[in-house]
Amino acid sequence: MAFVDGSTGEISLQATGAVARRQALSRASRYVLLAATLVGVGVLLYLGYETIDRGGSRLSIDFLTSYPSRFAERAGLRSSLIGWFWVLGLTVILAIPIAIGTAIWMEEFAPRNRVLTLVKLNLANLAGVPSIIYGILGLALFVRFMDLGPSILAGSLTLALMILPMTVIASQEAIRQVPPSIRHGALALGATRWQMVWNHVLPGAMPGIMTGMILAVSRAAGETAALIMIGAFTFIAYDNTRPTEDFTTVPVQIYNWTIRPQEAFRQNAAAAIIVLMVFVLTLNLIAAVIRERFRSE
Amino acid sequence: MRRPRLESSKPLMLALALVAMSFVAFAACGDDDDANGADNTPAAGEIDYGSLGGSLRVDGSSTVFPIAEAVAEEFSNESNVRVNVGFSGTGGGFERFCRGEIEVSDASRPIEQDEIDACADEGITDILEFQVAIDALTVVANSNNDFLECLTVQQLHDIFTGTASNWNDIDPAFPDDGIVRFFPGTDSGTFDYFVEAIIEGVDETAAHTGDGTASEDDNVLAQGVEGDDNGLGYFGFAYFQEAGQQLKAIAIDGGEGCVEPSLETALDGSYQPLSRPLFIYTRESFLRDRPEVLGFMKYFMDNTNTLSEEVGYVPLSDNLLAEQQTKIEPFLP
C-alpha cells in the first residue's frame, strides 16, 4: 500500500501517524519477547558455567568410584550413584503400570460421572503438592507403618507416588491423541474394548507415554527433600545389592557437601551437580529423540 | 496420522523395560569390598575389629555429623561393619533413636527430659551418654566494624532478644545505626544452644528475636555478615576457622573479662558460656548384646580426639576423655 505525503505530493511507502506507531510497536515487541526468552537461557548458562568452573577439575573416574570421605579430595559418588540408580530403577518399575492403568481407565473405561470428576480433581491437586509432603507421607506409611525402614524400597515407593500425577496426566494426553476412528474401526470389526485398547490405542499412545515417563524420572532424579524426610542416609560405604538396604543418592550427597564449611567440599558438590545435570540432560535427550522419531514416521 | 500397530511399539515397550532393568542391573553389579581387618589376637579389654560384621545406623546432629562420618570411615577400614550415618538434626536423631530405628544418636546438646520420657514410653530406659568433643560458638561482625571488640552476655542477650535494635542501645559510645542480625534456623542445635546459654541463661522468660536473617546454612550467615557493615551473627567455631577468616570474631565477657574464641580457650573452659559439649548416645543393651555397636563405640572413643580436631572441633582434655572411656569398660570382653 502506498502513502501520499501531503506537503510534497511524493509517494512513499513509509507509514505515518498511528500506522507507523503500530508497526514500530510490532517490531519492538519481537525484541522484547526475545529478551524475555533469553533471561531464562542466560541464567541457565551462567549457572552451568559457574558449576563447571568450580567442579570441573574434580571430575574424574576416581570421583565416580570412591566412597564418601571426610577428606574432600578423596570423597566420591560411588555409593550415592549406585543407590540413586537403584531407587530410580525401582521407581520406574513401580510407577509405570499404575500410571498407564489409571490413564487407560480414565480415558477408555470410566463412566463419565462424578467419580471421574473427583479422580481428575484429585490428580490435578496432587500434581501441585510439594515433594516434602510426599516425604512425610512416605515416612509415616512406608517407613513406619509398613515397616520398610529407610530403605531403597521405601524411597522408590515415595518417589513413585510423587511422580504418579505427572505420569498419569502425560499418559492421558497421549491416549487422547489416538484418533477416535481407530477405536471405532476396531470395535466395528468385533474387537472387545480391551482388545481395542491393547492392540490399537496403547501402541499409538506409547511414544507419548514414554516421553512423559522419562521427564518424570528426571524430576525424581533431582529429588532431595522427600528422601531426607524418609531418612535416607548420607555416609554409606558399601554398594547396594538389595532393595531392602539403607541408601543414599546423589542429590542427598550434594546437599551434605554444600552445607560443609570447607571450600573443597563445595567443589565436590559442584562436580556432583555436573554429574546430575549430564544424567538429566541425557534423559531429556532420549525423550526428545523418541518424540521426533514417531512424529516423522 | 500413522496407523499405530502393536508391532511397532513392541520394541519400545521392550526398550522401556530394558532401561528400567539395566538401572537395577547396573546398581546390583557392585560387589562388596571386604575390609581387610588386621588379624591380631586381641588382648583383654581389646576388640578384634576385623571379626566384626553386621550393620548399624547413626543419625542426629549435623554439627556432630563430620565427626561421626570420620569415625565411620576409619571403622569401615578396620572392620566389616556397615555404618550408615545421616544428619536429620539433634531432635530428629533422638526421635528415631527412641523409636528404635537407629543405634547411635548424635547430639549437639544433652538429651532433654521430654526426649527421655519419649524413649521410656517405648521401653528404652538404658540410655548412655558419651561426650565426644567440644564445639564453640563464635559471634562475628563485619571486618569494617571498628568499634566492636567485646560483648558481655547481657549485651548479646539484648541484641538477640530484640531489646536492642541499634548499636547505641548497648553502648552510648557506639554509632546510632541499626544492628543487622544473622542467626541459624530454629532446627539447628546451634540455635538451641545459643538460646539456652544467652537468651534463657539471662532471663528464663525471654525469647530469641525473629527479626533478622535465619538460615540453616552457615555459608548464608557468613556471607550476610560479610555483606553488611552493621551485620552481627553467630555460628559454630569450626565453620569460623574454615571459612570465617574474613569476618571479625568478637570476644565474649561471661563475667570473667573478655575472652577471645580459640581452641585453647574452649578447651580450658574459659570461653564461656559459648563453648559446648558434643555428645553421642547409645543403649547399654546394644553394648551388651551387639558386638558391632560395642566395637564402634570403643573405636569412636579411642579416636574421637584425633578425628574431632581433624574436622575442626576442640578435642577433650585427657581427664574428660578417660571419664568417657571408662563408661565402655564394663562391657568389654
XYZ file of C-alpha atoms in Angstrom:
630
model
C 0.000 0.000 0.000
C 1.312 3.476 -0.834
C 1.055 6.666 1.157
C 0.886 10.156 -0.343
C 2.866 12.761 1.548
C 0.603 15.823 1.661
C 3.365 18.515 1.592
C 5.474 17.286 -1.307
C 2.990 15.177 -3.185
C 5.563 12.406 -3.382
C 4.517 8.865 -2.988
C 6.325 6.965 -0.241
C 5.955 3.503 1.174
C 6.695 4.771 4.675
C 3.743 4.564 7.035
C 2.917 7.636 9.067
C 0.966 8.523 12.204
C -0.898 5.777 14.020
C 0.071 3.125 11.490
C 3.769 3.857 11.924
C 3.386 3.691 15.688
C 1.671 0.338 15.456
C 4.353 -1.014 13.154
C 7.143 0.243 15.423
C 5.449 -1.391 18.402
C 5.175 -4.604 16.437
C 8.878 -4.509 15.552
C 9.851 -3.715 19.144
C 7.648 -6.443 20.602
C 9.700 -9.046 18.814
C 12.871 -7.965 20.628
C 11.142 -7.584 23.988
C 9.866 -11.140 23.713
C 13.291 -12.385 22.629
C 14.822 -10.683 25.679
C 12.284 -12.399 27.911
C 13.272 -15.737 26.423
C 16.967 -15.015 26.892
C 16.558 -14.285 30.623
C 15.888 -17.947 31.331
C 18.537 -19.183 28.939
C 21.066 -16.694 30.321
C 20.507 -17.718 33.929
C 20.847 -21.381 32.997
C 24.057 -20.781 31.034
C 25.504 -18.728 33.893
C 24.658 -21.413 36.447
C 26.101 -24.084 34.184
C 29.282 -22.082 33.663
C 29.705 -21.391 37.401
C 29.193 -25.047 38.265
C 31.588 -26.365 35.622
C 34.140 -23.699 36.530
C 34.026 -24.770 40.179
C 33.645 -28.505 39.938
C 35.018 -29.428 36.526
C 38.509 -30.044 37.850
C 37.176 -32.526 40.429
C 35.513 -34.761 37.844
C 37.413 -37.979 37.365
C 36.893 -41.722 37.329
C 38.103 -41.763 40.933
C 35.422 -39.275 41.898
C 32.759 -41.584 40.486
C 34.178 -44.751 42.040
C 35.168 -43.777 45.582
C 33.032 -43.805 48.699
C 32.242 -40.680 50.732
C 35.069 -39.492 52.962
C 35.954 -36.781 55.452
C 38.756 -35.814 53.071
C 37.110 -33.827 50.303
C 39.764 -34.780 47.754
C 39.203 -38.497 48.433
C 35.406 -38.382 48.662
C 33.391 -39.691 45.754
C 29.956 -40.586 44.480
C 30.175 -44.364 44.324
C 27.601 -45.324 46.957
C 25.290 -42.456 46.069
C 25.351 -43.258 42.325
C 24.530 -46.911 42.969
C 21.792 -46.039 45.473
C 20.433 -43.465 43.038
C 20.138 -45.960 40.155
C 18.506 -48.495 42.444
C 15.914 -46.013 43.633
C 15.180 -44.594 40.173
C 15.012 -48.024 38.526
C 12.545 -49.293 41.104
C 10.560 -46.065 40.893
C 10.085 -46.573 37.146
C 9.075 -50.219 37.600
C 6.554 -49.289 40.295
C 5.117 -46.180 38.656
C 4.656 -47.345 35.026
C 1.909 -49.967 35.416
C -0.055 -47.855 37.908
C 0.192 -44.710 35.793
C -0.730 -46.360 32.499
C -3.525 -48.363 34.126
C -5.019 -45.249 35.686
C -4.816 -43.311 32.432
C -6.436 -46.106 30.385
C -9.278 -46.463 32.858
C -9.930 -42.729 32.901
C -9.835 -42.337 29.134
C -11.383 -45.564 27.877
C -13.415 -47.260 30.597
C -14.544 -44.744 33.170
C -18.216 -43.812 33.172
C -18.456 -40.045 32.708
C -19.819 -39.339 36.160
C -18.937 -37.701 39.488
C -16.388 -40.372 40.392
C -14.305 -39.489 37.339
C -14.578 -35.778 38.098
C -13.399 -36.479 41.620
C -10.422 -38.530 40.412
C -9.475 -35.828 37.915
C -9.690 -33.094 40.545
C -7.635 -35.225 42.891
C -4.910 -35.749 40.281
C -4.706 -32.075 39.419
C -4.300 -31.243 43.106
C -1.734 -33.978 43.746
C 0.409 -32.632 40.922
C 0.852 -29.431 42.903
C 1.757 -30.966 46.277
C 5.316 -30.100 47.388
C 7.686 -33.054 47.497
C 8.388 -32.729 51.231
C 4.730 -33.661 51.830
C 5.297 -36.893 49.899
C 8.327 -37.393 52.136
C 6.215 -37.075 55.286
C 3.647 -39.457 53.795
C 6.393 -41.915 52.846
C 7.860 -41.746 56.361
C 4.521 -42.468 58.018
C 3.214 -45.031 55.533
C 6.171 -46.945 54.070
C 8.988 -46.467 56.593
C 6.992 -46.822 59.805
C 3.547 -48.340 59.186
C 4.708 -50.884 56.581
C 7.980 -51.217 58.486
C 10.223 -50.996 55.440
C 12.716 -48.753 57.248
C 14.586 -46.009 55.379
C 15.263 -48.497 52.581
C 15.600 -48.254 48.805
C 12.111 -49.742 48.501
C 10.582 -47.086 50.773
C 12.373 -44.384 48.778
C 11.137 -45.782 45.461
C 7.544 -46.080 46.660
C 7.664 -42.480 47.858
C 9.092 -41.205 44.559
C 6.667 -43.359 42.566
C 3.771 -41.700 44.390
C 5.347 -38.310 43.790
C 5.603 -38.721 40.006
C 2.269 -40.522 39.635
C 0.156 -37.406 38.937
C 2.611 -36.185 36.275
C 2.809 -39.552 34.552
C -0.940 -40.183 34.636
C -1.668 -36.790 33.092
C 1.013 -37.308 30.403
C -0.351 -40.788 29.611
C -3.906 -39.432 29.348
C -2.776 -36.786 26.872
C -1.034 -39.439 24.796
C -4.080 -41.719 24.789
C -6.318 -38.822 23.780
C -4.089 -38.156 20.756
C -5.041 -41.513 19.238
C -7.801 -40.686 16.697
C -11.324 -41.982 17.523
C -11.562 -43.557 14.047
C -9.081 -46.214 15.106
C -11.210 -47.066 18.129
C -14.392 -47.156 16.028
C -12.733 -49.324 13.399
C -11.556 -51.844 15.941
C -14.932 -52.027 17.655
C -16.753 -52.258 14.329
C -14.721 -55.342 13.428
C -15.828 -57.036 16.628
C -12.865 -56.335 18.898
C -13.664 -56.149 22.589
C -12.967 -52.964 24.437
C -9.798 -54.454 25.935
C -8.562 -55.725 22.544
C -9.119 -52.286 21.098
C -7.116 -50.660 23.903
C -4.327 -53.214 23.994
C -3.841 -53.701 20.239
C -4.640 -50.282 18.848
C -4.854 -47.432 21.334
C -1.894 -48.281 23.526
C 0.622 -48.791 20.690
C -0.324 -45.433 19.252
C -0.036 -43.720 22.619
C 3.221 -45.388 23.658
C 5.705 -42.734 22.456
C 3.818 -40.020 24.335
C 3.564 -42.170 27.455
C 7.279 -42.913 27.370
C 8.186 -39.276 26.920
C 6.115 -38.366 29.964
C 7.715 -41.170 31.968
C 11.246 -40.115 31.147
C 10.546 -36.493 32.060
C 9.001 -37.636 35.347
C 12.065 -39.751 36.130
C 14.324 -36.771 35.534
C 12.271 -34.909 38.116
C 12.591 -37.794 40.571
C 16.343 -37.862 39.869
C 16.810 -34.458 41.455
C 14.609 -35.112 44.483
C 16.266 -34.462 47.851
C 13.733 -33.268 50.436
C 11.420 -36.283 50.265
C 14.314 -38.726 50.585
C 15.915 -36.930 53.525
C 12.485 -36.890 55.154
C 12.105 -40.676 54.910
C 15.558 -40.990 56.489
C 17.956 -41.599 53.597
C 21.486 -41.673 54.969
C 24.461 -39.647 53.833
C 27.526 -41.671 54.648
C 27.250 -45.135 53.109
C 30.451 -47.042 52.447
C 29.248 -50.099 50.557
C 27.471 -50.979 47.302
C 23.744 -51.605 47.499
C 22.759 -55.090 46.347
C 19.196 -55.425 47.695
C 16.163 -53.112 47.734
C 15.829 -53.558 51.499
C 19.126 -51.818 52.286
C 19.721 -48.292 53.548
C 20.840 -45.964 50.806
C 21.989 -42.517 49.823
C 21.549 -40.703 46.498
C 23.475 -38.110 44.502
C 21.213 -35.141 45.421
C 21.444 -36.045 49.144
C 25.236 -36.168 48.856
C 25.237 -32.794 47.086
C 23.165 -31.309 49.917
C 25.584 -32.667 52.517
C 28.637 -31.276 50.714
C 27.005 -27.893 50.198
C 26.456 -27.264 53.905
C 30.012 -28.187 54.893
C 32.289 -25.247 55.689
C 35.275 -26.435 53.643
C 35.573 -24.943 50.158
C 36.878 -28.289 48.839
C 33.584 -29.976 49.750
C 31.692 -27.331 47.837
C 33.814 -28.079 44.788
C 32.775 -31.708 45.229
C 29.158 -30.549 45.324
C 29.661 -28.668 42.041
C 31.252 -31.742 40.444
C 28.339 -33.900 41.617
C 25.895 -31.339 40.207
C 27.608 -31.717 36.811
C 27.051 -35.489 37.013
C 23.392 -34.900 37.883
C 22.950 -32.391 35.040
C 24.515 -34.732 32.480
C 22.207 -37.524 33.613
C 19.058 -35.400 33.447
C 20.062 -33.909 30.079
C 20.641 -37.410 28.708
C 17.178 -38.477 29.854
C 15.591 -35.410 28.259
C 17.522 -36.051 25.060
C 16.211 -39.623 24.926
C 12.677 -38.275 25.389
C 13.188 -35.785 22.560
C 14.571 -38.460 20.226
C 11.572 -40.735 20.864
C 9.171 -37.857 20.186
C 10.898 -36.922 16.940
C 11.134 -40.485 15.636
C 7.423 -41.022 15.970
C 6.453 -37.632 14.662
C 8.422 -38.225 11.460
C 7.007 -41.688 10.749
C -1.570 -39.853 11.351
C 0.243 -43.153 11.025
C -1.875 -46.137 11.912
C -0.355 -47.463 15.102
C 0.359 -51.154 15.142
C 1.424 -53.263 18.029
C 4.491 -54.482 16.120
C 5.978 -51.012 16.014
C 5.585 -50.407 19.693
C 6.744 -53.767 20.945
C 10.390 -52.779 20.680
C 9.526 -49.603 22.535
C 7.964 -51.371 25.468
C 10.870 -53.758 25.431
C 13.306 -50.869 25.437
C 11.479 -49.299 28.338
C 11.626 -52.491 30.335
C 15.294 -52.845 29.427
C 16.114 -49.334 30.590
C 14.440 -49.959 33.930
C 16.099 -53.340 34.289
C 19.515 -52.022 33.349
C 19.232 -49.365 36.046
C 18.734 -52.064 38.601
C 21.254 -54.383 36.998
C 23.888 -51.666 36.976
C 23.078 -50.917 40.573
C 23.258 -54.549 41.522
C 26.557 -55.327 39.854
C 28.534 -53.670 42.593
C 30.150 -56.193 44.873
C 31.071 -55.871 48.482
C 34.551 -54.746 49.235
C 35.953 -56.759 52.047
C 37.585 -54.686 54.678
C 40.932 -56.149 55.438
C 40.987 -56.179 59.201
C 44.396 -56.832 60.612
C 44.446 -60.322 62.055
C 45.778 -59.828 65.524
C 44.674 -61.608 68.651
C 43.036 -59.124 70.983
C 44.346 -58.631 74.478
C 41.949 -58.351 77.407
C 39.826 -55.208 77.077
C 40.694 -55.049 73.390
C 38.408 -55.874 70.494
C 39.330 -57.680 67.301
C 37.654 -55.264 64.890
C 38.369 -57.448 61.872
C 35.993 -60.135 63.139
C 33.024 -57.754 63.406
C 30.217 -57.734 60.856
C 26.601 -56.598 60.669
C 25.404 -53.033 60.353
C 24.402 -50.082 62.476
C 22.767 -46.710 61.970
C 23.916 -43.361 63.273
C 21.799 -40.233 62.882
C 21.269 -36.856 64.515
C 23.024 -33.521 64.779
C 24.527 -32.079 61.631
C 27.144 -30.455 63.900
C 28.369 -33.869 65.030
C 27.986 -35.427 61.546
C 31.557 -34.702 60.378
C 32.995 -36.486 63.454
C 30.637 -39.458 63.102
C 31.418 -39.648 59.380
C 35.157 -39.613 60.053
C 34.850 -42.387 62.665
C 32.567 -44.448 60.394
C 35.014 -44.074 57.519
C 38.003 -45.251 59.576
C 35.971 -48.000 61.251
C 34.895 -49.333 57.838
C 38.546 -49.841 57.003
C 39.153 -51.790 60.208
C 36.070 -53.998 60.272
C 33.303 -55.432 58.073
C 30.595 -53.460 59.862
C 28.377 -51.274 57.705
C 27.952 -47.953 59.463
C 25.361 -45.640 57.896
C 25.451 -42.034 59.018
C 22.711 -39.451 58.443
C 22.112 -35.914 59.662
C 18.471 -35.235 60.424
C 19.206 -32.850 63.318
C 19.597 -33.410 67.063
C 15.833 -33.593 67.672
C 15.279 -35.829 64.648
C 18.048 -38.141 65.803
C 16.522 -38.585 69.264
C 13.114 -39.226 67.742
C 14.494 -42.055 65.587
C 16.612 -43.322 68.490
C 13.577 -43.592 70.768
C 11.626 -45.418 68.066
C 14.412 -47.974 67.920
C 15.262 -47.089 64.312
C 18.927 -46.243 64.971
C 21.617 -47.498 67.345
C 23.586 -44.299 67.889
C 22.237 -40.754 68.150
C 24.429 -37.669 67.623
C 23.539 -34.564 69.614
C 24.880 -31.050 69.935
C 23.153 -30.658 73.319
C 22.346 -33.016 76.204
C 19.171 -35.088 75.823
C 16.112 -33.317 77.244
C 13.630 -34.677 79.764
C 10.779 -34.934 77.244
C 13.063 -36.929 74.948
C 13.982 -39.250 77.824
C 10.233 -39.645 78.507
C 9.539 -40.408 74.853
C 12.225 -43.105 74.992
C 10.779 -44.505 78.218
C 7.354 -44.752 76.555
C 8.961 -47.086 74.039
C 10.610 -49.072 76.805
C 14.049 -47.558 76.247
C 15.479 -46.676 79.653
C 19.146 -47.690 79.396
C 20.439 -44.627 77.567
C 24.161 -43.942 77.805
C 25.711 -40.548 77.098
C 29.244 -40.018 75.784
C 30.865 -36.646 75.251
C 32.996 -36.752 72.096
C 34.264 -33.212 71.539
C 33.765 -29.542 72.328
C 32.225 -27.065 69.930
C 32.480 -23.333 70.410
C 30.055 -20.755 69.037
C 31.640 -17.687 67.518
C 29.976 -14.281 67.404
C 31.114 -12.452 64.272
C 30.870 -8.901 62.989
C 31.810 -7.317 59.680
C 35.539 -6.660 59.240
C 34.797 -2.955 58.653
C 33.281 -2.754 62.114
C 35.871 -0.681 64.036
C 34.048 -0.112 67.326
C 33.019 -3.614 68.454
C 35.681 -5.778 70.158
C 33.927 -7.477 73.032
C 30.336 -8.148 74.128
C 29.016 -9.049 77.544
C 26.441 -11.818 77.822
C 23.858 -9.171 78.765
C 24.623 -7.125 75.612
C 24.386 -10.247 73.412
C 21.110 -11.082 75.147
C 19.709 -7.614 74.435
C 20.748 -7.772 70.773
C 19.284 -11.196 70.049
C 16.073 -10.792 72.019
C 15.434 -7.629 70.030
C 15.546 -5.354 73.095
C 18.464 -3.521 71.495
C 17.907 -2.624 67.869
C 20.676 -0.028 67.396
C 24.344 -0.223 68.361
C 23.999 2.732 70.750
C 21.304 0.818 72.659
C 24.016 -1.443 74.098
C 26.728 1.222 74.495
C 26.169 5.002 74.168
C 29.646 5.315 72.603
C 28.566 3.184 69.617
C 27.012 4.691 66.470
C 23.267 5.155 66.049
C 22.906 2.506 63.348
C 20.556 -0.469 63.197
C 22.028 -3.896 64.002
C 21.505 -6.388 61.167
C 21.166 -9.866 62.707
C 22.045 -13.251 61.206
C 21.348 -16.489 63.079
C 20.820 -20.219 62.438
C 17.346 -21.661 61.867
C 15.318 -22.993 64.775
C 16.002 -26.619 63.766
C 19.690 -26.380 64.445
C 21.414 -27.382 67.658
C 23.483 -24.222 67.334
C 20.331 -22.110 67.705
C 19.106 -24.203 70.659
C 22.448 -23.828 72.344
C 22.576 -20.064 71.873
C 19.053 -19.691 73.253
C 19.935 -21.772 76.291
C 23.245 -20.028 77.030
C 22.463 -16.419 76.146
C 18.713 -15.858 75.818
C 17.234 -18.010 78.593
C 20.507 -18.013 80.511
C 19.958 -14.353 81.372
C 16.176 -14.376 81.574
C 14.161 -17.594 81.682
C 11.131 -15.975 80.008
C 12.935 -14.255 77.119
C 12.682 -15.430 73.533
C 15.052 -15.200 70.566
C 14.034 -12.470 68.146
C 12.877 -13.424 64.654
C 13.994 -10.073 63.326
C 16.917 -10.824 61.029
C 18.044 -13.450 58.565
C 17.684 -17.059 59.702
C 19.343 -19.880 57.772
C 20.316 -23.487 58.428
C 23.263 -22.854 56.134
C 26.294 -21.260 57.787
C 27.510 -20.050 54.394
C 24.440 -17.838 54.095
C 25.051 -16.348 57.543
C 28.736 -15.684 56.875
C 28.030 -14.044 53.520
C 25.299 -11.953 55.117
C 27.628 -10.552 57.783
C 30.349 -10.042 55.153
C 27.960 -8.032 53.027
C 26.696 -5.641 55.692
C 28.836 -3.262 57.789
C 26.264 -3.480 60.580
C 25.956 -7.243 60.409
C 26.248 -9.411 63.505
C 25.818 -13.161 63.536
C 26.865 -16.375 65.244
C 27.722 -19.915 64.167
C 29.989 -22.833 65.019
C 33.655 -22.253 65.710
C 34.685 -24.959 63.221
C 32.948 -23.037 60.478
C 34.612 -19.800 61.573
C 38.036 -21.449 61.454
C 37.378 -22.822 57.980
C 35.531 -20.085 56.202
C 35.024 -17.142 58.506
C 38.507 -15.653 58.464
C 37.395 -12.540 56.597
C 34.981 -11.851 59.459
C 35.804 -10.371 62.831
C 35.380 -12.669 65.829
C 34.039 -10.866 68.899
C 35.420 -11.651 72.361
C 32.802 -12.623 74.950
C 32.677 -11.444 78.536
C 30.956 -14.107 80.595
C 31.669 -12.259 83.854
C 35.410 -13.003 83.981
C 36.533 -10.396 81.445
C 36.717 -10.575 77.650
C 37.785 -13.936 76.194
C 38.540 -14.489 72.502
C 37.166 -17.674 70.918
C 40.037 -20.094 70.212
C 40.930 -23.772 70.551
C 42.773 -23.010 73.796
C 40.019 -21.004 75.474
C 37.361 -23.575 74.531
C 39.480 -26.413 75.885
C 40.379 -24.780 79.190
C 36.741 -23.790 79.643
C 37.433 -20.052 79.894
C 35.431 -19.221 76.751
C 32.064 -19.207 78.477
C 29.180 -19.526 78.025
C 29.693 -20.152 74.307
C 31.660 -23.377 74.229
C 29.552 -26.501 74.387
C 29.996 -30.250 74.629
C 29.017 -32.544 71.729
C 27.551 -35.957 72.506
C 26.684 -39.343 71.110
C 24.095 -41.596 72.727
C 23.577 -45.326 72.631
C 21.979 -48.025 74.825
C 23.564 -50.331 77.377
C 21.723 -53.294 75.876
C 23.363 -52.611 72.485
C 26.809 -52.589 74.115
C 25.963 -55.849 75.865
C 24.308 -57.755 73.013
C 25.613 -56.208 69.801
C 29.373 -56.633 69.342
C 29.357 -54.332 66.311
C 27.870 -51.469 68.349
C 30.346 -52.076 71.162
C 33.189 -52.165 68.647
C 32.038 -48.943 67.012
C 31.652 -47.121 70.332
C 35.035 -48.292 71.551
C 36.630 -47.230 68.281
C 34.793 -43.897 68.472
C 36.071 -43.096 71.973
C 39.613 -44.220 71.156
C 39.823 -41.973 68.111
C 37.472 -39.093 68.799
C 40.177 -36.636 69.838
C 42.288 -37.109 66.717
C 39.332 -37.111 64.326
C 37.431 -34.244 66.008
C 40.433 -31.996 65.675
C 40.835 -33.063 62.053
C 37.300 -31.919 61.208
C 37.567 -28.661 63.161
C 36.352 -29.264 66.705
C 38.071 -28.940 70.055
C 39.316 -32.267 71.461
C 38.544 -33.325 75.039
C 41.016 -32.921 77.904
C 42.736 -36.152 78.995
C 40.667 -36.407 82.163
C 37.367 -35.891 80.395
C 38.287 -38.405 77.698
C 39.308 -41.023 80.262
C 35.983 -40.456 82.021
C 34.106 -41.224 78.784
C 36.209 -44.302 78.053
C 35.507 -45.843 81.471
C 31.788 -45.921 80.550
C 32.564 -48.596 77.956
C 34.912 -50.706 80.064
C 32.261 -52.813 81.892
C 31.059 -54.111 78.503
C 34.452 -55.071 77.074
C 35.338 -58.786 76.834
